[in-house]
Structures are given as structure tokens and as C-alpha cells.
């Protein structure tokens, strides 16, 4: 089992940047596929980005491709999400997720472990 704690959210103006982090503790970090999801006001939780266990394979939602970068630091057991060129529509609670599956998934049901979320607000 793994425990996940997100940090780095906040208020930023449109066009700005934020870096989210997710600290993982418990079972070996490299055993997990990791992902980021978000839930915008009044919307269902949606996929943002995922990275496979080795850190080589990544996949992004079309809405964030070219603006967001997912990465993982195995020495610090941390998953990161660098968010650039932020837009008001990126405003959401962002969640870190993990799973022992082999192939990264894009559905929230593909992930068994979740953090508590961190709020990102982008003002226009």
C-alpha cells in the first residue's frame, strides 16, 4: 500500500506556472504507475497525465499537452507536475494517483490509491 500527499497548489494568474508535487510513502515507489487527475467545479474527475513505472513512458490529455510535464524523482519518491501557460479552465482540485498495474491508465477507476488533492486556481 502507498500513501500519497500532494502539495504545490495555489492561486496564479493566467499564463503563469505552478509545480505540483506528490510525496509517496509505503511500498516501493518504482512499483507503481503514477498519474495526475483533476476535478473542475461541477465536473467529473478527469485524466491529466500519467507515467509508467520506469519513468520512460508518459501520456497526456489533449487539453494539457505541450503545457504540462509529468516527472518522477525516484530518490525522493516524488511525482511532479510542471504546469506552464496556465488557463482559467485549468482551475481544479488536482489529485495524485497510483496503481500496481503494468500499463498506465487514463480512467480514474484504473488507480487504487489517491491523495487528498490540492487546489489550483487560475485567475483571468
CSV table of N, CA and C in Angstrom, one decimal, residues 10 19 27 29 66 89 103 107 109:
chain,number,residue,atom,x,y,z
A,10,UNK,N,-2.2,26.5,-5.5
A,10,UNK,CA,-2.3,27.8,-5.1
A,10,UNK,C,-3.0,28.7,-6.2
A,19,UNK,N,4.1,24.3,-9.9
A,19,UNK,CA,4.6,22.9,-9.9
A,19,UNK,C,4.0,22.2,-8.7
A,27,UNK,N,5.0,1.3,0.2
A,27,UNK,CA,5.7,0.3,-0.7
A,27,UNK,C,6.6,1.0,-1.8
A,29,UNK,N,8.3,2.9,-4.5
A,29,UNK,CA,7.8,3.9,-5.4
A,29,UNK,C,7.8,3.4,-6.8
A,66,UNK,N,1.7,19.8,-24.2
A,66,UNK,CA,2.5,20.9,-24.6
A,66,UNK,C,2.7,21.9,-23.5
A,89,UNK,N,-9.4,27.8,-17.3
A,89,UNK,CA,-10.1,26.5,-17.3
A,89,UNK,C,-9.2,25.3,-16.7
A,103,UNK,N,0.3,-1.4,-17.3
A,103,UNK,CA,0.1,-0.3,-18.3
A,103,UNK,C,-0.6,0.9,-17.7
A,107,UNK,N,-8.3,6.3,-16.9
A,107,UNK,CA,-9.6,6.3,-16.2
A,107,UNK,C,-9.3,6.4,-14.7
A,109,UNK,N,-10.8,4.9,-12.5
A,109,UNK,CA,-11.0,3.6,-12.0
A,109,UNK,C,-9.8,2.7,-12.2
